[in-house]
């Protein structure tokens, strides 16, 4: 009997959950627990970590998981590495549903860096209005550059004040349109953007808006992961699971 585990938390994972539910596949959707009010899923859901590689391997055995789909965020590197190691230990088939990275287009003013610390170093020394589009888990290194006026956007409101002298938090859930992003950047006089190369279409509007406004983007490249089977669409995952689905159904 097939029983799949979806490591989710992304829009792609949500689409996959809907397709798996329509196909009648026994599956569990797992959230990392970073969002206070995650989107409801049409599948049984668990929330929270597994306790590292060993904990995930134990879960796969105890829950009789036969297939694992890593549909986490492209920058959830620790979870992805744990999934690779746990699936290797338990001989559980694994596939990654991974959106294609963005490519630099004509008019883009990207400064590509390897990590968040390098992104901080790439900011100008003078005061600037900076849009940090990197999630709340990665803002601590920017405390070293308190001279800037930061705009941040979170799904959930912060539990406590951010230790930045000039920080404005927008609480909102995407996806956002190009018009949304242009208005936000203009009204807040954004001069610099720091973003992760998440890829896909759901978060791309801020990159298109930066190009339209001629703004520099400090683009953090994706972390390196061990080789693993990967696909870029829900339909390819369904075929890997032995099912075909009509995404328009």
CSV table of C-alpha atoms in Angstrom, one decimal:
chain,number,residue,atom,x,y,z
A,1,UNK,CA,0.0,0.0,0.0
A,2,UNK,CA,1.3,3.4,-0.9
A,3,UNK,CA,1.5,6.1,1.8
A,4,UNK,CA,3.2,9.3,0.9
A,5,UNK,CA,4.7,12.1,3.1
A,6,UNK,CA,4.7,15.6,1.7
A,7,UNK,CA,7.2,18.0,3.2
A,8,UNK,CA,5.3,21.1,2.5
A,9,UNK,CA,4.8,24.8,3.3
A,10,UNK,CA,4.9,26.2,-0.2
A,11,UNK,CA,2.3,27.0,-2.9
A,12,UNK,CA,3.6,24.1,-5.0
A,13,UNK,CA,3.1,21.7,-2.0
A,14,UNK,CA,-0.4,22.9,-1.6
A,15,UNK,CA,-1.2,22.2,-5.3
A,16,UNK,CA,0.3,18.8,-4.9
A,17,UNK,CA,-1.8,18.0,-1.8
A,18,UNK,CA,-4.9,18.9,-3.8
A,19,UNK,CA,-3.9,16.6,-6.6
A,20,UNK,CA,-3.0,13.7,-4.3
A,21,UNK,CA,-6.4,14.1,-2.4
A,22,UNK,CA,-8.2,14.0,-5.8
A,23,UNK,CA,-6.3,10.9,-6.7
A,24,UNK,CA,-7.3,9.2,-3.4
A,25,UNK,CA,-3.7,8.5,-2.4
A,26,UNK,CA,-3.0,7.9,1.3
A,27,UNK,CA,-0.7,10.8,2.3
A,28,UNK,CA,0.3,13.1,5.2
A,29,UNK,CA,1.2,16.7,4.7
A,30,UNK,CA,3.9,18.0,7.1
A,31,UNK,CA,4.4,21.7,8.0
A,32,UNK,CA,7.6,22.9,9.6
A,33,UNK,CA,5.6,24.9,12.2
A,34,UNK,CA,7.1,28.4,11.3
A,35,UNK,CA,3.7,29.9,10.4
A,36,UNK,CA,1.1,30.5,13.1
A,37,UNK,CA,-1.9,29.9,10.9
A,38,UNK,CA,-0.9,27.6,8.0
A,39,UNK,CA,-3.2,27.0,5.1
A,40,UNK,CA,-5.6,24.1,5.6
A,41,UNK,CA,-5.0,21.1,3.5
A,42,UNK,CA,-7.3,18.3,2.1
A,43,UNK,CA,-5.0,15.7,3.7
A,44,UNK,CA,-4.1,14.7,7.2
A,45,UNK,CA,-1.6,17.3,8.5
A,46,UNK,CA,1.2,17.3,11.1
A,47,UNK,CA,3.0,20.4,12.3
A,48,UNK,CA,6.5,20.6,13.7
A,49,UNK,CA,10.0,19.2,13.2
A,50,UNK,CA,10.9,15.5,13.3
A,51,UNK,CA,14.0,15.7,15.5
A,52,UNK,CA,16.7,15.6,12.9
A,53,UNK,CA,17.6,12.7,10.5
A,54,UNK,CA,17.0,10.0,13.1
A,55,UNK,CA,13.6,11.3,14.1
A,56,UNK,CA,12.5,11.6,10.4
A,57,UNK,CA,13.8,8.0,9.7
A,58,UNK,CA,11.8,6.7,12.7
A,59,UNK,CA,8.7,8.5,11.5
A,60,UNK,CA,9.0,7.0,8.0
A,61,UNK,CA,9.3,3.5,9.6
A,62,UNK,CA,6.5,3.9,12.2
A,63,UNK,CA,4.1,5.5,9.8
A,64,UNK,CA,4.8,3.0,7.0
A,65,UNK,CA,5.7,5.8,4.6
A,66,UNK,CA,6.5,4.5,1.1
A,67,UNK,CA,7.3,7.7,-0.8
A,68,UNK,CA,8.5,11.1,0.3
A,69,UNK,CA,8.1,14.3,-1.7
A,70,UNK,CA,10.2,17.3,-0.6
A,71,UNK,CA,8.2,20.3,-1.6
A,72,UNK,CA,9.7,22.6,1.0
A,73,UNK,CA,11.0,26.1,0.2
A,74,UNK,CA,14.2,26.0,-1.9
A,75,UNK,CA,16.1,27.6,1.0
A,76,UNK,CA,14.9,25.0,3.6
A,77,UNK,CA,18.3,23.4,3.2
A,78,UNK,CA,18.4,21.6,6.6
A,79,UNK,CA,15.1,19.9,6.1
A,80,UNK,CA,16.0,18.9,2.6
A,81,UNK,CA,19.4,17.4,3.7
A,82,UNK,CA,17.6,15.6,6.5
A,83,UNK,CA,15.1,14.1,4.1
A,84,UNK,CA,17.9,12.9,1.8
A,85,UNK,CA,19.7,11.2,4.7
A,86,UNK,CA,16.6,9.7,6.3
A,87,UNK,CA,15.3,8.3,3.0
A,88,UNK,CA,18.7,6.8,2.3
A,89,UNK,CA,18.8,5.2,5.7
A,90,UNK,CA,15.3,3.7,5.3
A,91,UNK,CA,15.5,3.0,1.5
A,92,UNK,CA,12.4,5.2,1.0
A,93,UNK,CA,12.0,6.7,-2.5
A,94,UNK,CA,12.4,10.5,-2.5
A,95,UNK,CA,11.7,13.2,-5.0
A,96,UNK,CA,12.0,16.9,-4.8
A,97,UNK,CA,9.3,19.3,-6.2
A,98,UNK,CA,11.6,22.2,-6.8
A,99,UNK,CA,10.7,25.4,-8.7
A,100,UNK,CA,13.1,26.7,-11.4
A,101,UNK,CA,15.4,29.5,-10.2
A,102,UNK,CA,14.9,32.9,-11.6
A,103,UNK,CA,17.3,34.0,-14.4
A,104,UNK,CA,18.7,37.4,-14.8
A,105,UNK,CA,16.8,39.3,-17.5
A,106,UNK,CA,17.6,42.4,-19.4
A,107,UNK,CA,17.4,45.4,-17.1
A,108,UNK,CA,18.0,43.5,-13.9
A,109,UNK,CA,20.5,45.0,-11.5
A,110,UNK,CA,21.4,42.0,-9.5
A,111,UNK,CA,24.3,41.6,-7.1
A,112,UNK,CA,24.5,37.8,-6.6
A,113,UNK,CA,25.8,36.7,-3.2
A,114,UNK,CA,26.1,33.3,-1.5
A,115,UNK,CA,24.4,33.8,1.8
A,116,UNK,CA,22.6,36.3,4.1
A,117,UNK,CA,25.9,37.5,5.7
A,118,UNK,CA,27.2,38.4,2.3
A,119,UNK,CA,24.0,40.2,1.5
A,120,UNK,CA,24.5,42.4,4.6
A,121,UNK,CA,28.0,43.2,3.4
A,122,UNK,CA,26.7,44.2,0.0
A,123,UNK,CA,24.4,46.9,1.3
A,124,UNK,CA,25.7,50.5,0.9
A,125,UNK,CA,27.3,52.2,3.9
A,126,UNK,CA,25.1,55.2,3.6
A,127,UNK,CA,21.5,55.1,4.9
A,128,UNK,CA,19.1,53.6,2.5
A,129,UNK,CA,15.5,52.4,2.3
A,130,UNK,CA,15.8,48.6,2.1
A,131,UNK,CA,13.1,46.0,1.4
A,132,UNK,CA,14.1,42.7,3.1
A,133,UNK,CA,12.2,40.0,1.2
A,134,UNK,CA,13.9,37.1,3.0
A,135,UNK,CA,11.5,35.9,5.8
A,136,UNK,CA,11.7,36.5,9.5
A,137,UNK,CA,14.2,33.6,10.2
A,138,UNK,CA,17.0,35.4,8.5
A,139,UNK,CA,17.0,39.0,9.6
A,140,UNK,CA,19.4,38.8,12.6
A,141,UNK,CA,22.6,39.5,10.5
A,142,UNK,CA,21.1,42.8,9.4
A,143,UNK,CA,21.3,44.1,13.0
A,144,UNK,CA,24.9,44.9,12.0
A,145,UNK,CA,23.6,47.6,9.6
A,146,UNK,CA,21.2,49.6,11.8
A,147,UNK,CA,21.6,52.8,9.8
A,148,UNK,CA,19.1,51.6,7.2
A,149,UNK,CA,15.3,52.0,7.1
A,150,UNK,CA,14.0,48.5,6.6
A,151,UNK,CA,10.7,47.3,5.2
A,152,UNK,CA,9.9,43.7,6.0
A,153,UNK,CA,6.9,41.6,5.1
A,154,UNK,CA,5.8,38.6,7.2
A,155,UNK,CA,2.8,36.3,7.1
A,156,UNK,CA,2.4,36.5,10.9
A,157,UNK,CA,3.0,39.6,13.0
A,158,UNK,CA,6.3,39.5,14.9
A,159,UNK,CA,6.0,38.3,18.5
A,160,UNK,CA,8.2,41.1,19.7
A,161,UNK,CA,9.7,44.4,18.5
A,162,UNK,CA,12.6,43.9,16.1
A,163,UNK,CA,15.9,45.2,17.3
A,164,UNK,CA,16.3,47.6,14.4
A,165,UNK,CA,16.0,51.3,15.0
A,166,UNK,CA,14.0,51.9,11.8
A,167,UNK,CA,11.9,48.9,10.8
A,168,UNK,CA,8.4,48.8,9.3
A,169,UNK,CA,6.7,45.4,9.1
A,170,UNK,CA,3.9,44.6,6.6
A,171,UNK,CA,1.8,41.7,7.7
A,172,UNK,CA,0.4,40.1,4.5
A,173,UNK,CA,0.2,36.8,2.7
A,174,UNK,CA,1.1,36.5,-1.0
A,175,UNK,CA,1.1,36.0,-3.9
A,176,UNK,CA,1.5,39.6,-4.8
A,177,UNK,CA,0.9,41.2,-8.1
A,178,UNK,CA,3.3,43.5,-10.0
A,179,UNK,CA,1.0,46.4,-9.3
A,180,UNK,CA,1.0,45.6,-5.6
A,181,UNK,CA,4.8,45.6,-5.5
A,182,UNK,CA,5.2,48.7,-7.6
A,183,UNK,CA,2.9,50.6,-5.3
A,184,UNK,CA,4.6,49.3,-2.1
A,185,UNK,CA,8.1,50.2,-3.4
A,186,UNK,CA,7.1,53.7,-4.6
A,187,UNK,CA,5.2,54.7,-1.5
A,188,UNK,CA,8.0,53.6,0.8
A,189,UNK,CA,10.7,55.0,-1.5
A,190,UNK,CA,12.5,51.6,-1.6
A,191,UNK,CA,16.1,52.0,-2.9
A,192,UNK,CA,17.5,48.4,-2.4
A,193,UNK,CA,15.9,45.0,-2.3
A,194,UNK,CA,17.4,41.9,-0.7
A,195,UNK,CA,15.8,38.7,-1.9
A,196,UNK,CA,16.4,34.9,-2.1
A,197,UNK,CA,16.3,33.2,-5.5
A,198,UNK,CA,13.2,31.3,-4.7
A,199,UNK,CA,12.1,30.9,-8.3
A,200,UNK,CA,8.6,30.2,-9.5
A,201,UNK,CA,5.9,32.7,-10.2
A,202,UNK,CA,4.3,33.3,-6.8
A,203,UNK,CA,7.1,35.6,-5.5
A,204,UNK,CA,8.4,36.9,-8.8
A,205,UNK,CA,6.5,40.2,-8.8
A,206,UNK,CA,9.0,42.0,-6.6
A,207,UNK,CA,11.8,41.1,-9.0
A,208,UNK,CA,9.8,42.4,-11.9
A,209,UNK,CA,8.9,45.5,-10.0
A,210,UNK,CA,12.6,46.1,-9.2
A,211,UNK,CA,13.5,45.8,-12.8
A,212,UNK,CA,10.7,48.3,-13.8
A,213,UNK,CA,12.0,50.8,-11.3
A,214,UNK,CA,15.6,50.2,-12.0
A,215,UNK,CA,16.4,49.2,-8.4
A,216,UNK,CA,19.4,47.0,-7.4
A,217,UNK,CA,18.6,43.6,-6.0
A,218,UNK,CA,21.0,41.7,-3.7
A,219,UNK,CA,20.1,38.2,-4.8
A,220,UNK,CA,21.0,35.3,-2.5
A,221,UNK,CA,21.7,32.2,-4.5
A,222,UNK,CA,20.3,28.8,-3.5
A,223,UNK,CA,22.2,26.6,-1.0
A,224,UNK,CA,23.9,23.6,-2.5
A,225,UNK,CA,22.3,20.2,-1.8
A,226,UNK,CA,23.3,16.6,-2.5
A,227,UNK,CA,22.1,15.2,-5.7
A,228,UNK,CA,18.5,13.8,-5.6
A,229,UNK,CA,15.7,13.2,-8.1
A,230,UNK,CA,13.9,16.4,-8.8
A,231,UNK,CA,11.0,17.6,-10.9
A,232,UNK,CA,9.4,21.0,-11.5
A,233,UNK,CA,5.7,20.3,-11.7
A,234,UNK,CA,2.9,18.6,-9.8
A,235,UNK,CA,2.0,16.4,-12.8
A,236,UNK,CA,5.6,15.0,-12.8
A,237,UNK,CA,5.3,14.1,-9.1
A,238,UNK,CA,2.0,12.4,-9.8
A,239,UNK,CA,3.5,10.4,-12.6
A,240,UNK,CA,6.4,9.4,-10.2
A,241,UNK,CA,3.7,8.2,-7.8
A,242,UNK,CA,2.1,6.1,-10.5
A,243,UNK,CA,-0.9,8.4,-11.0
A,244,UNK,CA,-2.0,10.9,-13.7
A,245,UNK,CA,-4.0,13.9,-12.8
A,246,UNK,CA,-5.8,16.8,-14.6
A,247,UNK,CA,-4.8,19.9,-12.7
A,248,UNK,CA,-7.8,21.7,-14.1
A,249,UNK,CA,-10.2,19.2,-12.6
